[in-house]
PDB file of C-alpha atoms in Angstrom:
ATOM      1  CA  GLU W 216     165.586 -90.112  77.401  1.00 94.00           C
ATOM      2  CA  VAL W 217     162.694 -87.641  77.327  1.00 95.00           C
ATOM      3  CA  GLN W 218     162.846 -85.717  74.074  1.00 97.00           C
ATOM      4  CA  LEU W 219     160.831 -83.382  71.867  1.00 98.00           C
ATOM      5  CA  LEU W 220     161.755 -82.789  68.232  1.00 98.00           C
ATOM      6  CA  GLU W 221     160.054 -80.051  66.224  1.00 98.00           C
ATOM      7  CA  SER W 222     159.873 -79.902  62.433  1.00 98.00           C
ATOM      8  CA  GLY W 223     157.936 -78.191  59.661  1.00 98.00           C
ATOM      9  CA  GLY W 224     159.273 -74.673  59.869  1.00 97.00           C
ATOM     10  CA  GLY W 225     160.356 -72.674  56.844  1.00 97.00           C
ATOM     11  CA  LEU W 226     159.796 -69.602  54.698  1.00 98.00           C
ATOM     12  CA  VAL W 227     156.196 -68.765  53.818  1.00 98.00           C
ATOM     13  CA  GLN W 228     154.529 -65.760  52.221  1.00 98.00           C
ATOM     14  CA  PRO W 229     152.113 -63.540  54.169  1.00 98.00           C
ATOM     15  CA  GLY W 230     148.667 -65.104  54.124  1.00 98.00           C
ATOM     16  CA  GLY W 231     150.120 -68.573  53.689  1.00 98.00           C
ATOM     17  CA  SER W 232     149.891 -71.694  55.828  1.00 98.00           C
ATOM     18  CA  LEU W 233     152.314 -74.025  57.569  1.00 98.00           C
ATOM     19  CA  ARG W 234     151.965 -77.058  59.815  1.00 98.00           C
ATOM     20  CA  LEU W 235     154.468 -77.672  62.583  1.00 98.00           C
ATOM     21  CA  SER W 236     155.024 -81.081  64.153  1.00 98.00           C
ATOM     22  CA  CYS W 237     156.569 -82.093  67.456  1.00 98.00           C
ATOM     23  CA  ALA W 238     157.575 -85.730  67.900  1.00 98.00           C
ATOM     24  CA  ALA W 239     157.746 -86.862  71.526  1.00 98.00           C
ATOM     25  CA  SER W 240     159.660 -89.772  73.013  1.00 98.00           C
ATOM     26  CA  GLY W 241     160.650 -91.131  76.405  1.00 97.00           C
ATOM     27  CA  PHE W 242     157.416 -90.436  78.289  1.00 96.00           C
ATOM     28  CA  SER W 243     153.719 -91.325  78.265  1.00 96.00           C
ATOM     29  CA  PHE W 244     152.688 -88.694  75.739  1.00 96.00           C
ATOM     30  CA  SER W 245     148.923 -88.968  76.214  1.00 95.00           C
ATOM     31  CA  SER W 246     149.250 -88.350  79.967  1.00 94.00           C
ATOM     32  CA  TYR W 247     150.468 -84.786  79.606  1.00 94.00           C
ATOM     33  CA  ALA W 248     149.168 -81.513  78.277  1.00 94.00           C
ATOM     34  CA  MET W 249     151.454 -79.944  75.673  1.00 96.00           C
ATOM     35  CA  THR W 250     152.149 -76.410  74.565  1.00 97.00           C
ATOM     36  CA  TRP W 251     153.636 -74.246  71.801  1.00 98.00           C
ATOM     37  CA  VAL W 252     155.731 -71.207  72.713  1.00 98.00           C
ATOM     38  CA  ARG W 253     157.407 -68.863  70.231  1.00 98.00           C
ATOM     39  CA  GLN W 254     160.296 -66.427  70.311  1.00 98.00           C
ATOM     40  CA  ALA W 255     160.729 -63.740  67.675  1.00 98.00           C
ATOM     41  CA  PRO W 256     164.358 -62.987  66.740  1.00 97.00           C
ATOM     42  CA  GLY W 257     166.009 -61.085  69.591  1.00 96.00           C
ATOM     43  CA  LYS W 258     162.764 -60.963  71.571  1.00 97.00           C
ATOM     44  CA  GLY W 259     161.222 -62.681  74.573  1.00 97.00           C
ATOM     45  CA  LEU W 260     159.095 -65.791  74.944  1.00 98.00           C
ATOM     46  CA  GLU W 261     155.412 -65.719  73.961  1.00 98.00           C
ATOM     47  CA  TRP W 262     152.911 -68.420  74.894  1.00 97.00           C
ATOM     48  CA  VAL W 263     150.949 -69.484  71.805  1.00 98.00           C
ATOM     49  CA  SER W 264     148.711 -72.464  72.529  1.00 97.00           C
ATOM     50  CA  ALA W 265     148.152 -75.520  74.720  1.00 96.00           C
ATOM     51  CA  ILE W 266     146.191 -78.755  74.496  1.00 95.00           C
ATOM     52  CA  SER W 267     145.046 -81.275  77.084  1.00 93.00           C
ATOM     53  CA  GLY W 268     146.424 -84.807  77.168  1.00 93.00           C
ATOM     54  CA  SER W 269     143.354 -86.278  75.533  1.00 93.00           C
ATOM     55  CA  GLY W 270     143.188 -83.494  72.969  1.00 94.00           C
ATOM     56  CA  SER W 271     139.667 -82.570  74.006  1.00 94.00           C
ATOM     57  CA  ARG W 272     140.537 -79.062  75.222  1.00 94.00           C
ATOM     58  CA  ALA W 273     142.604 -76.442  73.397  1.00 96.00           C
ATOM     59  CA  TYR W 274     143.676 -72.972  74.448  1.00 95.00           C
ATOM     60  CA  TYR W 275     145.051 -70.053  72.422  1.00 96.00           C
ATOM     61  CA  ALA W 276     146.693 -66.681  72.845  1.00 96.00           C
ATOM     62  CA  ASP W 277     144.573 -63.818  71.574  1.00 95.00           C
ATOM     63  CA  SER W 278     147.227 -63.066  68.949  1.00 96.00           C
ATOM     64  CA  VAL W 279     146.688 -66.401  67.162  1.00 98.00           C
ATOM     65  CA  LYS W 280     143.098 -67.332  68.003  1.00 97.00           C
ATOM     66  CA  GLY W 281     141.110 -68.068  64.874  1.00 97.00           C
ATOM     67  CA  ARG W 282     144.259 -68.525  62.756  1.00 98.00           C
ATOM     68  CA  PHE W 283     146.174 -71.319  64.518  1.00 98.00           C
ATOM     69  CA  THR W 284     144.897 -74.773  65.484  1.00 98.00           C
ATOM     70  CA  ILE W 285     146.656 -77.061  67.939  1.00 98.00           C
ATOM     71  CA  SER W 286     146.072 -80.808  67.782  1.00 98.00           C
ATOM     72  CA  ARG W 287     147.709 -84.069  68.743  1.00 98.00           C
ATOM     73  CA  ASP W 288     147.825 -87.688  67.640  1.00 98.00           C
ATOM     74  CA  ASN W 289     148.430 -89.789  70.739  1.00 97.00           C
ATOM     75  CA  SER W 290     148.840 -92.931  68.628  1.00 97.00           C
ATOM     76  CA  LYS W 291     151.856 -91.287  66.992  1.00 98.00           C
ATOM     77  CA  ASP W 292     153.122 -89.363  70.067  1.00 98.00           C
ATOM     78  CA  THR W 293     153.015 -86.200  67.977  1.00 98.00           C
ATOM     79  CA  LEU W 294     151.836 -82.645  68.577  1.00 98.00           C
ATOM     80  CA  TYR W 295     150.839 -80.308  65.760  1.00 98.00           C
ATOM     81  CA  LEU W 296     150.288 -76.627  65.129  1.00 98.00           C
ATOM     82  CA  GLN W 297     148.387 -75.681  61.982  1.00 98.00           C
ATOM     83  CA  MET W 298     149.106 -72.051  61.185  1.00 98.00           C
ATOM     84  CA  ASN W 299     146.916 -70.219  58.664  1.00 98.00           C
ATOM     85  CA  SER W 300     146.708 -66.585  57.514  1.00 98.00           C
ATOM     86  CA  LEU W 301     150.301 -66.071  58.554  1.00 98.00           C
ATOM     87  CA  ARG W 302     151.582 -62.555  59.184  1.00 98.00           C
ATOM     88  CA  ALA W 303     155.039 -61.039  59.354  1.00 98.00           C
ATOM     89  CA  GLU W 304     154.671 -60.792  63.127  1.00 97.00           C
ATOM     90  CA  ASP W 305     154.354 -64.597  63.339  1.00 98.00           C
ATOM     91  CA  THR W 306     158.029 -64.869  62.358  1.00 98.00           C
ATOM     92  CA  ALA W 307     159.683 -66.670  65.256  1.00 98.00           C
ATOM     93  CA  LEU W 308     161.360 -69.795  66.568  1.00 98.00           C
ATOM     94  CA  TYR W 309     158.552 -72.111  67.644  1.00 98.00           C
ATOM     95  CA  TYR W 310     159.176 -74.420  70.599  1.00 98.00           C
ATOM     96  CA  CYS W 311     156.980 -77.271  71.728  1.00 98.00           C
ATOM     97  CA  GLY W 312     156.906 -78.022  75.409  1.00 97.00           C
ATOM     98  CA  LYS W 313     155.604 -80.657  77.820  1.00 96.00           C
ATOM     99  CA  PHE W 314     153.664 -79.676  80.910  1.00 94.00           C
ATOM    100  CA  ILE W 315     155.221 -80.848  84.169  1.00 91.00           C
ATOM    101  CA  GLY W 316     151.880 -82.342  85.194  1.00 81.00           C
ATOM    102  CA  PRO W 317     148.723 -83.576  83.503  1.00 72.00           C
ATOM    103  CA  THR W 318     147.105 -80.149  83.271  1.00 71.00           C
ATOM    104  CA  ILE W 319     148.148 -76.553  83.847  1.00 77.00           C
ATOM    105  CA  GLY W 320     151.522 -75.545  85.236  1.00 85.00           C
ATOM    106  CA  ALA W 321     155.108 -75.241  84.118  1.00 94.00           C
ATOM    107  CA  PHE W 322     156.825 -76.667  81.041  1.00 95.00           C
ATOM    108  CA  ASP W 323     159.596 -79.040  82.084  1.00 95.00           C
ATOM    109  CA  ILE W 324     160.737 -80.361  78.707  1.00 97.00           C
ATOM    110  CA  TRP W 325     161.365 -78.224  75.613  1.00 98.00           C
ATOM    111  CA  GLY W 326     162.384 -79.037  72.077  1.00 98.00           C
ATOM    112  CA  GLN W 327     165.103 -77.160  70.219  1.00 97.00           C
ATOM    113  CA  GLY W 328     162.612 -75.237  68.123  1.00 98.00           C
ATOM    114  CA  THR W 329     161.732 -74.842  64.442  1.00 98.00           C
ATOM    115  CA  MET W 330     162.043 -71.483  62.678  1.00 98.00           C
ATOM    116  CA  VAL W 331     159.102 -69.919  60.861  1.00 98.00           C
ATOM    117  CA  THR W 332     159.766 -66.931  58.615  1.00 98.00           C
ATOM    118  CA  VAL W 333     156.841 -65.047  57.089  1.00 98.00           C
ATOM    119  CA  SER W 334     158.058 -62.821  54.287  1.00 97.00           C
ATOM    120  CA  SER W 335     157.392 -62.026  50.661  1.00 95.00           C
TER     121      SER W 335
ATOM    122  CA  GLN T 723     146.904 -60.806  78.047  1.00 72.00           C
ATOM    123  CA  SER T 724     149.766 -58.393  78.689  1.00 90.00           C
ATOM    124  CA  ALA T 725     153.267 -59.664  79.399  1.00 95.00           C
ATOM    125  CA  LEU T 726     154.354 -59.799  83.023  1.00 97.00           C
ATOM    126  CA  THR T 727     156.800 -57.033  83.951  1.00 98.00           C
ATOM    127  CA  GLN T 728     160.422 -57.881  84.716  1.00 98.00           C
ATOM    128  CA  PRO T 729     163.478 -55.621  85.020  1.00 98.00           C
ATOM    129  CA  ALA T 730     165.439 -55.558  81.762  1.00 98.00           C
ATOM    130  CA  SER T 731     168.716 -56.352  83.481  1.00 98.00           C
ATOM    131  CA  VAL T 732     170.170 -57.366  86.845  1.00 98.00           C
ATOM    132  CA  SER T 733     173.828 -57.796  87.656  1.00 97.00           C
ATOM    133  CA  GLY T 734     175.942 -59.048  90.513  1.00 97.00           C
ATOM    134  CA  SER T 735     179.420 -60.201  91.408  1.00 97.00           C
ATOM    135  CA  PRO T 736     180.335 -63.863  91.871  1.00 97.00           C
ATOM    136  CA  GLY T 737     179.131 -65.123  95.236  1.00 97.00           C
ATOM    137  CA  GLN T 738     176.526 -62.418  95.663  1.00 97.00           C
ATOM    138  CA  SER T 739     172.757 -62.881  95.674  1.00 98.00           C
ATOM    139  CA  ILE T 740     170.414 -61.251  93.201  1.00 98.00           C
ATOM    140  CA  THR T 741     166.632 -61.110  92.951  1.00 98.00           C
ATOM    141  CA  ILE T 742     164.513 -60.776  89.834  1.00 98.00           C
ATOM    142  CA  SER T 743     160.956 -59.526  90.183  1.00 98.00           C
ATOM    143  CA  CYS T 744     157.966 -60.450  88.047  1.00 98.00           C
ATOM    144  CA  THR T 745     154.894 -58.252  88.391  1.00 98.00           C
ATOM    145  CA  GLY T 746     151.489 -59.178  87.084  1.00 97.00           C
ATOM    146  CA  THR T 747     147.902 -58.756  88.192  1.00 96.00           C
ATOM    147  CA  SER T 748     145.276 -60.561  90.218  1.00 95.00           C
ATOM    148  CA  SER T 749     144.289 -62.327  86.984  1.00 94.00           C
ATOM    149  CA  ASP T 750     147.608 -64.098  86.687  1.00 95.00           C
ATOM    150  CA  VAL T 751     150.455 -63.991  89.234  1.00 95.00           C
ATOM    151  CA  GLY T 752     148.262 -62.884  92.119  1.00 95.00           C
ATOM    152  CA  GLY T 753     145.424 -65.248  91.397  1.00 94.00           C
ATOM    153  CA  TYR T 754     147.193 -68.578  91.013  1.00 93.00           C
ATOM    154  CA  ASN T 755     150.167 -70.444  92.444  1.00 94.00           C
ATOM    155  CA  PHE T 756     151.311 -71.466  88.966  1.00 94.00           C
ATOM    156  CA  VAL T 757     154.312 -69.182  88.570  1.00 96.00           C
ATOM    157  CA  SER T 758     157.391 -70.674  86.953  1.00 97.00           C
ATOM    158  CA  TRP T 759     160.850 -69.424  86.019  1.00 98.00           C
ATOM    159  CA  TYR T 760     163.012 -70.319  83.017  1.00 98.00           C
ATOM    160  CA  GLN T 761     166.683 -69.815  82.254  1.00 98.00           C
ATOM    161  CA  GLN T 762     167.766 -69.353  78.641  1.00 98.00           C
ATOM    162  CA  HIS T 763     171.344 -69.245  77.445  1.00 98.00           C
ATOM    163  CA  PRO T 764     172.027 -67.730  73.996  1.00 96.00           C
ATOM    164  CA  GLY T 765     170.975 -70.049  71.185  1.00 96.00           C
ATOM    165  CA  LYS T 766     169.520 -72.599  73.595  1.00 97.00           C
ATOM    166  CA  ALA T 767     166.021 -73.691  74.552  1.00 98.00           C
ATOM    167  CA  PRO T 768     164.627 -72.433  77.866  1.00 98.00           C
ATOM    168  CA  LYS T 769     165.218 -74.555  80.963  1.00 98.00           C
ATOM    169  CA  LEU T 770     162.739 -74.823  83.831  1.00 97.00           C
ATOM    170  CA  MET T 771     164.277 -73.586  87.081  1.00 98.00           C
ATOM    171  CA  ILE T 772     161.278 -73.069  89.404  1.00 97.00           C
ATOM    172  CA  TYR T 773     157.652 -74.225  89.183  1.00 96.00           C
ATOM    173  CA  ASP T 774     154.521 -73.590  91.241  1.00 95.00           C
ATOM    174  CA  VAL T 775     156.086 -70.461  92.785  1.00 95.00           C
ATOM    175  CA  GLY T 776     158.813 -72.094  94.844  1.00 96.00           C
ATOM    176  CA  ASN T 777     159.487 -75.679  93.760  1.00 95.00           C
ATOM    177  CA  ARG T 778     162.721 -76.791  92.095  1.00 96.00           C
ATOM    178  CA  PRO T 779     162.787 -79.592  89.511  1.00 94.00           C
ATOM    179  CA  SER T 780     165.282 -82.345  90.207  1.00 94.00           C
ATOM    180  CA  GLY T 781     168.754 -81.391  89.030  1.00 95.00           C
ATOM    181  CA  VAL T 782     168.339 -77.647  89.549  1.00 97.00           C
ATOM    182  CA  SER T 783     170.744 -76.138  92.042  1.00 97.00           C
ATOM    183  CA  ASN T 784     169.343 -75.112  95.438  1.00 97.00           C
ATOM    184  CA  ARG T 785     170.955 -71.725  94.814  1.00 98.00           C
ATOM    185  CA  PHE T 786     167.758 -70.931  92.912  1.00 98.00           C
ATOM    186  CA  SER T 787     164.640 -70.137  94.927  1.00 98.00           C
ATOM    187  CA  GLY T 788     161.256 -68.608  94.199  1.00 98.00           C
ATOM    188  CA  SER T 789     158.576 -66.788  96.141  1.00 97.00           C
ATOM    189  CA  LYS T 790     155.453 -64.699  95.669  1.00 98.00           C
ATOM    190  CA  SER T 791     153.740 -61.829  97.429  1.00 97.00           C
ATOM    191  CA  GLY T 792     150.510 -60.458  96.058  1.00 97.00           C
ATOM    192  CA  ASN T 793     150.858 -59.791  92.336  1.00 97.00           C
ATOM    193  CA  THR T 794     154.668 -60.020  92.334  1.00 98.00           C
ATOM    194  CA  ALA T 795     156.781 -63.158  92.124  1.00 98.00           C
ATOM    195  CA  SER T 796     160.521 -63.254  92.673  1.00 98.00           C
ATOM    196  CA  LEU T 797     163.458 -65.448  91.698  1.00 98.00           C
ATOM    197  CA  THR T 798     166.534 -65.305  93.904  1.00 98.00           C
ATOM    198  CA  ILE T 799     169.902 -66.641  92.805  1.00 98.00           C
ATOM    199  CA  SER T 800     172.316 -66.992  95.697  1.00 98.00           C
ATOM    200  CA  GLY T 801     176.055 -67.594  95.423  1.00 97.00           C
ATOM    201  CA  LEU T 802     176.039 -66.160  91.891  1.00 98.00           C
ATOM    202  CA  GLN T 803     178.261 -68.071  89.451  1.00 97.00           C
ATOM    203  CA  ALA T 804     179.513 -67.278  85.949  1.00 97.00           C
ATOM    204  CA  GLU T 805     177.293 -70.015  84.497  1.00 97.00           C
ATOM    205  CA  ASP T 806     174.209 -68.201  85.819  1.00 98.00           C
ATOM    206  CA  GLU T 807     174.699 -65.464  83.224  1.00 98.00           C
ATOM    207  CA  ALA T 808     171.646 -65.867  80.976  1.00 98.00           C
ATOM    208  CA  ASP T 809     168.185 -64.522  80.262  1.00 98.00           C
ATOM    209  CA  TYR T 810     165.463 -65.366  82.775  1.00 98.00           C
ATOM    210  CA  TYR T 811     161.724 -65.422  82.141  1.00 98.00           C
ATOM    211  CA  CYS T 812     158.849 -65.793  84.555  1.00 98.00           C
ATOM    212  CA  SER T 813     155.571 -67.324  83.472  1.00 97.00           C
ATOM    213  CA  SER T 814     152.117 -67.673  84.984  1.00 96.00           C
ATOM    214  CA  PHE T 815     148.781 -69.261  84.345  1.00 93.00           C
ATOM    215  CA  SER T 816     146.283 -66.535  83.465  1.00 92.00           C
ATOM    216  CA  SER T 817     142.514 -66.306  83.662  1.00 91.00           C
ATOM    217  CA  GLY T 818     140.774 -67.456  80.527  1.00 86.00           C
ATOM    218  CA  ASP T 819     142.916 -70.576  80.457  1.00 88.00           C
ATOM    219  CA  LYS T 820     145.909 -68.822  78.961  1.00 92.00           C
ATOM    220  CA  GLY T 821     149.598 -68.658  79.695  1.00 94.00           C
ATOM    221  CA  VAL T 822     151.690 -65.520  79.917  1.00 96.00           C
ATOM    222  CA  PHE T 823     155.434 -64.904  80.064  1.00 97.00           C
ATOM    223  CA  GLY T 824     157.396 -62.067  81.539  1.00 98.00           C
ATOM    224  CA  THR T 825     159.357 -59.533  79.513  1.00 98.00           C
ATOM    225  CA  GLY T 826     162.640 -61.218  80.404  1.00 98.00           C
ATOM    226  CA  THR T 827     165.654 -60.223  82.475  1.00 98.00           C
ATOM    227  CA  LYS T 828     169.285 -60.390  81.402  1.00 98.00           C
ATOM    228  CA  VAL T 829     171.487 -61.457  84.285  1.00 98.00           C
ATOM    229  CA  THR T 830     175.108 -60.358  84.077  1.00 98.00           C
ATOM    230  CA  VAL T 831     177.824 -61.723  86.327  1.00 97.00           C
ATOM    231  CA  LEU T 832     180.360 -58.948  86.823  1.00 94.00           C
TER     232      LEU T 832
END
């Protein structure tokens, strides 16, 4: 079964850091680009970041560029999101997603999400 | 990188057809055939319903169809059923190698 399982969320103070993980199973992880998407409480979906299958190319939303870093370890079938200089507006449920193809396009598999709360 | 524009809500009776619009610009919806649609029930992760403008993943009902004209994409749900009541989001590839989602539409089955 194709599955994504996020972890690493929690409560952090403004200005703090957090690293999210997304463990993949059931597919050839290194063959697909991956993404992070977030959803603030009661709000819509917001694309955050994406990374190529090899990990050589990374892409970011303007709202997180310079503060967040996406990476992956294909030997461990795991995706990461390092979040620094966190702000209250980063509070959201963070989903990892698998691209339907090797590069750009839709996200056909989603995890259940991990909650990040930025508050003092 | 502004969100794509969707109507806040659309409603219909069981059996009817409804259409949700998704308006962007030539830098996203109008410039690429990478428009997708997601269904999200309360407390659940989004589910892919349409990709690359008009393609359905396996397992998605053929009552769902997608199209695009210029800078506006559309999702049509025909034969509306109670289980279709959910939030729907469009998404597109955007210039600068970014992704963008729509503002979301709440579908209500009357």
